[in-house]
């Protein structure tokens, strides 16, 4: 029996034959590993060797296409034979070695153990100096930069000093050679900014406490919270140390936008020049940015009637966390500030309590004597019985102050908050063991 002739075009028959052949191929379980090894072997070749391999590969591809087409036509002289051509560039290749390369497979570096670059993107550095220069400018924000020589610590780790000008204060950037012998930055440190809490690799929640010592102009240290690989802060704030030697203690809260899942991040503490605002020194290290263990029952609420109430998340060692609330219709007779304070003073709802939230005090609306606002200053007058019933431990003082301040500071027009007991600033200051009744971020 004679087969009917195949009237398809040669390129259609070629495509069908290749697809049929591909369907018969079963990938090896170690195929990806062998491809990665080949990629690494090719990268280790000289430029001339890579160019030669490229030419040979192109020629081999031409032969495959030509012989494949001949096989498909069965050597029939009446059928046209598919042909292919290839050209190679005669332009000279560059002899300059790149400072960074791109990899096409997932690296083995733990993203929570390094500050830069992100192990999950393709940016890589083949010398410690190039990694440090990119980190100093892209992450720390140096606009003027002096880079010193690499100082070896061990066979794979060391440090590189940087400053904002010749003879300026030194920041030391710590580096380590890791995956595929590329260089990663572990963080930076200097003598004038020492951070005790949190530590490198720690988990931080959207409003975390930071403690340390600093010496800076007017004692001010800027704190930035960054997602690894993104120079745009997801949170920032300031802490205040000492403006004259020696370095003085600081203790503050820093807020950042809560992620939906744990993500690698970087904390940057830096001092700025009083002359032109340029970065002078920076201490930095990697951390884990976490949404916290308490799930907000109101997450996803939208509209002008939605506010934040700041409570304590018990599973996260009583870290301060925000929950969303819809203002009740009855709140229409109050100012927005009063309504927010009433919601906070009511304490956690049943759903919030089940999710792990608590409050230092839950006295309800009756404990609020009044709320007034004047040019960015909000004054909250509370029933003085709170001071009699609530022990003035450091835990209660810090969290009562912060719950009040951050619940009100969600509104852009609020700059500072004054808290009174029965109309007295002094009574609250005495209970809070402070010389002032004024709260600020």
CSV table of C-alpha atoms in Angstrom, one decimal:
chain,number,residue,atom,x,y,z
A,1,UNK,CA,0.0,0.0,0.0
A,2,UNK,CA,1.4,3.3,-1.0
A,3,UNK,CA,1.5,6.1,1.6
A,4,UNK,CA,-0.1,9.4,0.5
A,5,UNK,CA,2.5,12.1,0.1
A,6,UNK,CA,3.0,14.6,2.9
A,7,UNK,CA,2.1,18.0,1.4
A,8,UNK,CA,3.1,20.1,4.4
A,9,UNK,CA,5.8,22.7,4.1
A,10,UNK,CA,9.3,21.6,5.0
A,11,UNK,CA,9.4,23.9,8.0
A,12,UNK,CA,6.1,22.5,9.3
A,13,UNK,CA,7.4,18.9,9.0
A,14,UNK,CA,10.6,20.0,10.8
A,15,UNK,CA,8.7,21.5,13.7
A,16,UNK,CA,6.5,18.4,14.0
A,17,UNK,CA,9.5,16.1,14.0
A,18,UNK,CA,11.3,18.2,16.7
A,19,UNK,CA,8.2,18.2,18.9
A,20,UNK,CA,7.8,14.4,18.5
A,21,UNK,CA,11.5,13.9,19.4
A,22,UNK,CA,11.2,16.2,22.4
A,23,UNK,CA,8.3,14.3,23.7
A,24,UNK,CA,10.4,11.2,23.9
A,25,UNK,CA,13.1,12.8,26.1
A,26,UNK,CA,12.9,12.3,29.8
A,27,UNK,CA,14.9,14.8,31.9
A,28,UNK,CA,17.6,13.5,34.2
A,29,UNK,CA,17.0,14.1,37.9
A,30,UNK,CA,20.4,15.8,38.1
A,31,UNK,CA,20.0,17.7,34.9
A,32,UNK,CA,19.8,21.2,36.5
A,33,UNK,CA,22.9,20.5,38.6
A,34,UNK,CA,24.9,19.6,35.5
A,35,UNK,CA,23.6,22.7,33.7
A,36,UNK,CA,24.7,24.8,36.6
A,37,UNK,CA,28.2,23.2,36.6
A,38,UNK,CA,28.5,23.8,32.8
A,39,UNK,CA,27.5,27.4,33.3
A,40,UNK,CA,30.1,27.9,36.0
A,41,UNK,CA,32.8,26.1,33.8
A,42,UNK,CA,32.0,28.4,30.9
A,43,UNK,CA,32.2,31.5,33.2
A,44,UNK,CA,35.7,30.5,34.3
A,45,UNK,CA,37.0,30.3,30.7
A,46,UNK,CA,38.8,33.2,29.1
A,47,UNK,CA,37.1,35.6,26.8
A,48,UNK,CA,38.7,34.1,23.7
A,49,UNK,CA,37.6,30.6,24.8
A,50,UNK,CA,34.1,31.7,25.4
A,51,UNK,CA,34.0,33.3,21.9
A,52,UNK,CA,35.4,30.2,20.3
A,53,UNK,CA,32.8,28.0,22.1
A,54,UNK,CA,30.1,30.4,20.9
A,55,UNK,CA,31.2,30.1,17.2
A,56,UNK,CA,31.4,26.3,17.4
A,57,UNK,CA,28.0,26.1,19.1
A,58,UNK,CA,26.4,28.3,16.4
A,59,UNK,CA,28.0,26.1,13.7
A,60,UNK,CA,26.8,22.9,15.3
A,61,UNK,CA,23.3,24.4,15.5
A,62,UNK,CA,23.4,25.1,11.7
A,63,UNK,CA,24.4,21.5,11.0
A,64,UNK,CA,21.6,20.1,13.1
A,65,UNK,CA,19.0,22.1,11.3
A,66,UNK,CA,20.3,21.2,7.9
A,67,UNK,CA,20.6,17.5,8.5
A,68,UNK,CA,17.3,17.5,10.3
A,69,UNK,CA,15.7,19.0,7.2
A,70,UNK,CA,17.3,16.4,4.9
A,71,UNK,CA,16.1,13.6,7.1
A,72,UNK,CA,12.6,14.9,7.0
A,73,UNK,CA,12.5,15.1,3.2
A,74,UNK,CA,13.9,11.6,2.9
A,75,UNK,CA,16.4,12.7,0.4
A,76,UNK,CA,13.7,13.4,-2.2
A,77,UNK,CA,15.2,15.5,-5.0
A,78,UNK,CA,11.7,16.9,-5.9
A,79,UNK,CA,11.3,18.5,-2.4
A,80,UNK,CA,13.1,21.7,-1.4
A,81,UNK,CA,15.6,21.3,1.4
A,82,UNK,CA,15.4,23.6,4.4
A,83,UNK,CA,18.6,25.6,4.9
A,84,UNK,CA,19.9,27.9,7.6
A,85,UNK,CA,22.7,30.5,7.8
A,86,UNK,CA,24.6,32.0,10.7
A,87,UNK,CA,26.8,35.0,11.1
A,88,UNK,CA,29.4,35.9,13.7
A,89,UNK,CA,30.3,39.4,14.7
A,90,UNK,CA,33.7,40.7,13.9
A,91,UNK,CA,33.6,43.4,16.6
A,92,UNK,CA,36.3,43.0,19.2
A,93,UNK,CA,35.2,41.8,22.7
A,94,UNK,CA,35.9,43.9,25.7
A,95,UNK,CA,38.9,42.9,28.0
A,96,UNK,CA,37.5,44.8,31.0
A,97,UNK,CA,36.4,42.5,33.8
A,98,UNK,CA,32.9,43.3,35.1
A,99,UNK,CA,32.4,44.4,38.7
A,100,UNK,CA,29.2,42.4,39.0
A,101,UNK,CA,27.8,39.4,37.2
A,102,UNK,CA,24.4,37.7,36.8
A,103,UNK,CA,23.6,34.2,37.9
A,104,UNK,CA,20.7,32.1,36.6
A,105,UNK,CA,20.1,29.8,39.6
A,106,UNK,CA,19.1,30.2,43.2
A,107,UNK,CA,22.1,30.8,45.5
A,108,UNK,CA,22.7,29.1,48.8
A,109,UNK,CA,23.2,32.2,50.9
A,110,UNK,CA,20.7,32.7,53.7
A,111,UNK,CA,19.0,36.1,52.9
A,112,UNK,CA,18.6,36.8,56.6
A,113,UNK,CA,22.3,36.6,57.2
A,114,UNK,CA,23.5,39.3,54.8
A,115,UNK,CA,22.6,43.0,54.3
A,116,UNK,CA,23.7,43.3,50.6
A,117,UNK,CA,23.2,42.3,47.9
A,118,UNK,CA,20.0,40.3,48.1
A,119,UNK,CA,20.8,36.6,47.4
A,120,UNK,CA,17.5,36.4,45.5
A,121,UNK,CA,18.4,38.8,42.7
A,122,UNK,CA,21.2,38.7,40.2
A,123,UNK,CA,23.5,41.4,41.4
A,124,UNK,CA,26.9,40.0,42.4
A,125,UNK,CA,30.4,41.4,43.2
A,126,UNK,CA,33.8,39.9,42.5
A,127,UNK,CA,35.8,42.1,44.9
A,128,UNK,CA,35.1,43.5,48.4
A,129,UNK,CA,35.7,47.1,47.3
A,130,UNK,CA,33.0,47.1,44.6
A,131,UNK,CA,30.5,45.5,47.0
A,132,UNK,CA,31.3,48.1,49.7
A,133,UNK,CA,31.1,51.0,47.2
A,134,UNK,CA,27.6,49.9,46.0
A,135,UNK,CA,26.4,49.3,49.6
A,136,UNK,CA,27.7,52.7,50.8
A,137,UNK,CA,25.9,54.6,48.1
A,138,UNK,CA,22.8,52.5,47.4
A,139,UNK,CA,21.9,51.5,50.9
A,140,UNK,CA,23.6,53.7,53.4
A,141,UNK,CA,23.1,56.8,51.3
A,142,UNK,CA,26.7,58.3,51.2
A,143,UNK,CA,26.9,61.0,48.5
A,144,UNK,CA,30.6,61.7,49.2
A,145,UNK,CA,32.7,58.6,49.7
A,146,UNK,CA,36.3,57.8,50.5
A,147,UNK,CA,37.1,54.0,50.4
A,148,UNK,CA,40.1,52.5,52.1
A,149,UNK,CA,41.9,49.3,51.4
A,150,UNK,CA,40.6,45.8,52.3
A,151,UNK,CA,41.6,44.5,55.7
A,152,UNK,CA,41.6,40.8,55.9
A,153,UNK,CA,40.1,39.1,58.9
A,154,UNK,CA,40.4,35.4,57.8
A,155,UNK,CA,40.6,33.7,54.4
A,156,UNK,CA,37.0,34.7,53.5
A,157,UNK,CA,36.1,37.6,55.7
A,158,UNK,CA,37.3,41.1,56.2
A,159,UNK,CA,36.4,44.8,56.4
A,160,UNK,CA,36.7,48.0,54.3
A,161,UNK,CA,36.8,51.4,55.9
A,162,UNK,CA,34.8,54.3,54.4
A,163,UNK,CA,34.3,57.9,55.2
A,164,UNK,CA,32.5,60.9,53.8
A,165,UNK,CA,35.7,62.9,53.2
A,166,UNK,CA,39.5,62.5,53.6
A,167,UNK,CA,40.2,62.3,57.3
A,168,UNK,CA,36.5,62.1,58.2
A,169,UNK,CA,34.9,59.9,60.8
A,170,UNK,CA,35.3,56.2,59.8
A,171,UNK,CA,32.6,53.6,59.2
A,172,UNK,CA,33.7,50.0,58.9
A,173,UNK,CA,31.9,47.8,56.4
A,174,UNK,CA,32.1,44.1,57.1
A,175,UNK,CA,32.3,41.7,54.1
A,176,UNK,CA,32.4,38.0,53.5
A,177,UNK,CA,33.1,35.9,50.4
A,178,UNK,CA,30.3,33.4,50.1
A,179,UNK,CA,28.3,31.7,47.3
A,180,UNK,CA,30.3,31.2,44.1
A,181,UNK,CA,33.2,33.2,45.7
A,182,UNK,CA,31.2,36.5,45.4
A,183,UNK,CA,31.3,39.2,48.1
A,184,UNK,CA,28.5,40.1,50.4
A,185,UNK,CA,28.1,42.8,53.0
A,186,UNK,CA,27.2,41.7,56.5
A,187,UNK,CA,26.7,45.3,57.8
A,188,UNK,CA,28.6,48.3,59.1
A,189,UNK,CA,29.7,49.8,62.4
A,190,UNK,CA,31.4,52.9,63.8
A,191,UNK,CA,32.5,54.2,67.2
A,192,UNK,CA,29.7,56.8,67.6
A,193,UNK,CA,26.6,54.6,67.0
A,194,UNK,CA,26.3,51.4,69.0
A,195,UNK,CA,23.1,49.5,68.9
A,196,UNK,CA,22.3,47.0,71.7
A,197,UNK,CA,18.7,46.2,70.6
A,198,UNK,CA,17.7,44.8,68.2
A,199,UNK,CA,20.7,42.8,67.2
A,200,UNK,CA,21.8,41.5,63.8
A,201,UNK,CA,19.4,38.7,62.6
A,202,UNK,CA,16.7,39.6,65.1
A,203,UNK,CA,13.0,39.6,64.3
A,204,UNK,CA,11.4,43.0,64.5
A,205,UNK,CA,7.7,43.8,64.4
A,206,UNK,CA,6.1,47.0,62.9
A,207,UNK,CA,6.7,49.1,66.0
A,208,UNK,CA,9.9,47.9,67.7
A,209,UNK,CA,12.1,49.3,70.5
A,210,UNK,CA,15.7,50.2,69.9
A,211,UNK,CA,18.3,50.8,72.6
A,212,UNK,CA,21.9,51.9,72.3
A,213,UNK,CA,24.3,54.8,72.6
A,214,UNK,CA,25.2,57.6,70.1
A,215,UNK,CA,27.3,60.7,69.7
A,216,UNK,CA,25.9,63.0,67.0
A,217,UNK,CA,25.1,66.6,66.1
A,218,UNK,CA,22.4,67.5,68.7
A,219,UNK,CA,22.4,63.8,69.6
A,220,UNK,CA,20.1,63.0,66.6
A,221,UNK,CA,20.5,59.7,64.8
A,222,UNK,CA,18.3,58.9,61.8
A,223,UNK,CA,16.9,55.3,61.7
A,224,UNK,CA,15.7,53.7,58.5
A,225,UNK,CA,14.0,50.4,57.9
A,226,UNK,CA,14.7,48.9,54.5
A,227,UNK,CA,13.6,45.8,52.6
A,228,UNK,CA,16.7,43.9,51.4
A,229,UNK,CA,17.4,45.0,47.9
A,230,UNK,CA,15.2,48.1,48.0
A,231,UNK,CA,16.7,51.5,49.0
A,232,UNK,CA,13.3,53.1,49.6
A,233,UNK,CA,12.5,53.0,53.4
A,234,UNK,CA,9.4,51.2,54.6
A,235,UNK,CA,9.8,53.0,57.9
A,236,UNK,CA,12.0,55.6,59.6
A,237,UNK,CA,12.4,57.7,62.7
A,238,UNK,CA,14.9,59.3,65.0
A,239,UNK,CA,16.6,58.5,68.3
A,240,UNK,CA,18.5,60.9,70.5
A,241,UNK,CA,21.8,60.2,72.1
A,242,UNK,CA,24.4,62.8,73.1
A,243,UNK,CA,25.5,65.9,71.3
A,244,UNK,CA,28.9,66.0,73.1
A,245,UNK,CA,31.4,63.3,74.2
A,246,UNK,CA,30.9,60.7,75.5
A,247,UNK,CA,28.2,58.9,73.5
A,248,UNK,CA,24.9,59.0,75.4
A,249,UNK,CA,22.1,56.4,75.7
A,250,UNK,CA,19.1,56.3,73.4
A,251,UNK,CA,15.8,54.4,73.7
A,252,UNK,CA,13.1,54.8,71.1
A,253,UNK,CA,10.4,53.2,69.0
A,254,UNK,CA,10.6,52.9,65.3
A,255,UNK,CA,7.6,52.1,63.1
A,256,UNK,CA,7.5,50.5,59.7
A,257,UNK,CA,4.8,49.3,57.3
A,258,UNK,CA,3.8,45.7,58.2
A,259,UNK,CA,4.6,43.1,55.6
A,260,UNK,CA,2.2,40.2,54.9
A,261,UNK,CA,5.0,37.6,55.6
A,262,UNK,CA,8.4,37.6,57.1
A,263,UNK,CA,10.9,39.3,54.8
A,264,UNK,CA,14.7,40.1,55.0
A,265,UNK,CA,15.4,43.7,55.9
A,266,UNK,CA,18.2,46.0,56.9
A,267,UNK,CA,18.3,48.6,59.8
A,268,UNK,CA,20.4,51.7,59.1
A,269,UNK,CA,21.3,54.1,61.9
A,270,UNK,CA,23.1,57.2,60.5
A,271,UNK,CA,24.3,60.6,61.4
A,272,UNK,CA,24.1,63.6,59.0
A,273,UNK,CA,26.3,66.6,58.5
A,274,UNK,CA,25.1,69.8,60.1
A,275,UNK,CA,26.5,71.7,57.1
A,276,UNK,CA,24.8,70.0,54.1
A,277,UNK,CA,22.9,67.0,55.4
A,278,UNK,CA,25.2,64.4,53.8
A,279,UNK,CA,25.6,61.0,55.5
A,280,UNK,CA,28.7,61.0,57.8
A,281,UNK,CA,28.6,57.6,59.6
A,282,UNK,CA,26.3,54.6,59.6
A,283,UNK,CA,25.7,51.5,61.6
A,284,UNK,CA,23.7,48.8,59.9
A,285,UNK,CA,22.8,45.1,60.0
A,286,UNK,CA,20.3,42.6,58.6
A,287,UNK,CA,17.1,41.8,60.4
A,288,UNK,CA,13.9,39.8,59.8
A,289,UNK,CA,10.9,42.1,59.2
A,290,UNK,CA,7.8,40.4,60.6
A,291,UNK,CA,4.1,41.2,60.6
A,292,UNK,CA,4.0,39.8,64.1
A,293,UNK,CA,2.3,36.8,65.6
A,294,UNK,CA,-1.1,38.5,66.2
A,295,UNK,CA,-3.4,38.6,63.2
A,296,UNK,CA,-5.5,41.8,63.0
A,297,UNK,CA,-9.1,40.7,62.8
A,298,UNK,CA,-9.9,44.0,61.0
A,299,UNK,CA,-7.2,43.8,58.4
A,300,UNK,CA,-8.6,44.9,55.0
A,301,UNK,CA,-11.1,47.4,56.3
A,302,UNK,CA,-11.4,50.5,54.1
A,303,UNK,CA,-13.0,53.9,54.2
A,304,UNK,CA,-12.9,57.2,56.1
A,305,UNK,CA,-14.5,55.6,59.2
A,306,UNK,CA,-11.6,53.2,59.7
A,307,UNK,CA,-8.9,54.0,62.3
A,308,UNK,CA,-6.0,52.4,64.0
A,309,UNK,CA,-5.9,51.4,67.7
A,310,UNK,CA,-2.6,50.4,69.2
A,311,UNK,CA,-2.6,47.5,71.5
A,312,UNK,CA,-0.1,44.9,72.8
A,313,UNK,CA,0.6,41.6,71.1
A,314,UNK,CA,1.3,39.1,73.9
A,315,UNK,CA,2.9,36.3,71.7
A,316,UNK,CA,5.4,38.9,70.5
A,317,UNK,CA,6.5,39.8,74.1
A,318,UNK,CA,3.9,42.5,74.3
A,319,UNK,CA,5.1,44.4,71.2
A,320,UNK,CA,3.0,47.3,70.3
A,321,UNK,CA,0.8,46.6,67.3
A,322,UNK,CA,-2.0,48.3,65.4
A,323,UNK,CA,-5.5,46.9,64.8
A,324,UNK,CA,-8.1,48.4,62.5
A,325,UNK,CA,-11.5,49.5,63.8
A,326,UNK,CA,-14.6,50.9,62.2
A,327,UNK,CA,-15.9,53.9,64.1
A,328,UNK,CA,-19.4,53.2,65.4
A,329,UNK,CA,-22.2,55.5,64.3
A,330,UNK,CA,-22.4,56.9,67.8
A,331,UNK,CA,-19.0,58.4,67.4
A,332,UNK,CA,-20.4,61.1,65.2
A,333,UNK,CA,-20.9,63.4,68.2
A,334,UNK,CA,-17.1,63.3,69.0
A,335,UNK,CA,-14.1,64.7,67.4
A,336,UNK,CA,-12.0,62.1,65.5
A,337,UNK,CA,-9.4,62.3,68.2
A,338,UNK,CA,-12.0,61.6,70.9
A,339,UNK,CA,-13.4,58.7,69.0
A,340,UNK,CA,-9.9,57.2,68.6
A,341,UNK,CA,-9.2,57.5,72.3
A,342,UNK,CA,-12.5,56.0,73.3
A,343,UNK,CA,-11.9,53.0,71.0
A,344,UNK,CA,-8.4,52.5,72.6
A,345,UNK,CA,-9.7,52.9,76.1
A,346,UNK,CA,-12.3,50.2,75.5
A,347,UNK,CA,-9.4,47.7,75.2
A,348,UNK,CA,-9.3,44.7,72.9
A,349,UNK,CA,-12.5,43.3,71.4
A,350,UNK,CA,-13.3,39.6,72.0
A,351,UNK,CA,-11.9,38.8,68.5
A,352,UNK,CA,-8.8,40.8,69.2
A,353,UNK,CA,-8.3,39.1,72.6
A,354,UNK,CA,-8.6,35.7,70.9
A,355,UNK,CA,-5.9,36.8,68.4
A,356,UNK,CA,-3.5,37.6,71.3
A,357,UNK,CA,-4.0,41.3,71.9
A,358,UNK,CA,-4.2,43.0,75.3
A,359,UNK,CA,-3.9,46.5,76.8
A,360,UNK,CA,-2.1,48.1,79.7
A,361,UNK,CA,-5.4,49.7,80.7
A,362,UNK,CA,-9.0,49.2,79.6
A,363,UNK,CA,-11.0,51.8,81.5
A,364,UNK,CA,-13.7,52.6,78.9
A,365,UNK,CA,-15.2,55.9,77.9
A,366,UNK,CA,-15.8,57.0,81.5
A,367,UNK,CA,-12.1,57.3,82.1
A,368,UNK,CA,-11.8,60.0,79.4
A,369,UNK,CA,-12.4,63.5,80.8
A,370,UNK,CA,-11.7,65.3,77.6
A,371,UNK,CA,-9.7,65.7,74.4
A,372,UNK,CA,-8.7,69.1,72.9
A,373,UNK,CA,-6.5,70.0,69.9
A,374,UNK,CA,-4.6,73.2,69.2
A,375,UNK,CA,-2.0,73.7,66.4
A,376,UNK,CA,-0.7,70.1,66.3
A,377,UNK,CA,-0.9,69.6,70.1
A,378,UNK,CA,-3.6,67.2,71.3
A,379,UNK,CA,-4.3,67.2,75.1
A,380,UNK,CA,-5.8,64.1,76.6
A,381,UNK,CA,-7.3,64.4,80.1
A,382,UNK,CA,-7.7,61.1,81.9
A,383,UNK,CA,-9.4,60.2,85.2
A,384,UNK,CA,-6.7,60.4,87.9
A,385,UNK,CA,-7.9,57.1,89.3
A,386,UNK,CA,-5.8,55.4,86.6
A,387,UNK,CA,-2.7,56.6,88.4
A,388,UNK,CA,-4.0,55.1,91.7
A,389,UNK,CA,-5.0,51.7,90.2
A,390,UNK,CA,-2.2,51.2,87.8
A,391,UNK,CA,1.3,50.6,89.2
A,392,UNK,CA,3.9,52.9,87.7
A,393,UNK,CA,6.3,50.2,86.6
A,394,UNK,CA,8.4,50.9,83.6
A,395,UNK,CA,6.4,48.4,81.6
A,396,UNK,CA,3.1,50.2,82.4
A,397,UNK,CA,4.5,53.7,81.9
A,398,UNK,CA,6.1,53.0,78.5
A,399,UNK,CA,3.2,51.1,77.1
A,400,UNK,CA,0.5,53.5,78.4
A,401,UNK,CA,2.3,56.4,76.9
A,402,UNK,CA,2.9,54.6,73.5
A,403,UNK,CA,-0.6,53.3,73.2
A,404,UNK,CA,-2.0,56.8,73.6
A,405,UNK,CA,0.6,58.5,71.4
A,406,UNK,CA,0.6,56.2,68.5
A,407,UNK,CA,-3.2,55.9,68.4
A,408,UNK,CA,-3.3,59.7,68.0
A,409,UNK,CA,-0.2,60.0,65.8
A,410,UNK,CA,-1.9,58.1,63.0
A,411,UNK,CA,-3.5,61.5,62.1
A,412,UNK,CA,-1.0,63.7,60.2
A,413,UNK,CA,-2.0,66.9,62.0
A,414,UNK,CA,-0.9,65.5,65.4
A,415,UNK,CA,2.6,66.5,66.3
A,416,UNK,CA,2.8,66.0,70.1
A,417,UNK,CA,0.4,64.8,72.8
A,418,UNK,CA,0.0,66.1,76.4
A,419,UNK,CA,-1.5,63.7,78.9
A,420,UNK,CA,-3.2,65.0,82.1
A,421,UNK,CA,-4.5,63.3,85.2
A,422,UNK,CA,-7.6,65.2,86.4
A,423,UNK,CA,-6.5,68.3,84.5
A,424,UNK,CA,-3.0,68.2,85.9
A,425,UNK,CA,0.2,67.9,83.8
A,426,UNK,CA,2.3,67.5,87.0
A,427,UNK,CA,0.2,64.6,88.3
A,428,UNK,CA,0.7,62.6,85.2
A,429,UNK,CA,4.4,63.5,85.0
A,430,UNK,CA,4.9,62.4,88.6
A,431,UNK,CA,3.2,59.0,87.9
A,432,UNK,CA,5.2,58.6,84.7
A,433,UNK,CA,8.5,59.4,86.5
A,434,UNK,CA,9.2,62.2,84.0
A,435,UNK,CA,9.8,65.9,84.1
A,436,UNK,CA,7.1,66.4,81.4
A,437,UNK,CA,3.6,65.2,80.5
A,438,UNK,CA,4.3,65.7,76.8
A,439,UNK,CA,4.6,62.7,74.5
A,440,UNK,CA,6.3,62.6,71.1
A,441,UNK,CA,7.6,59.9,68.7
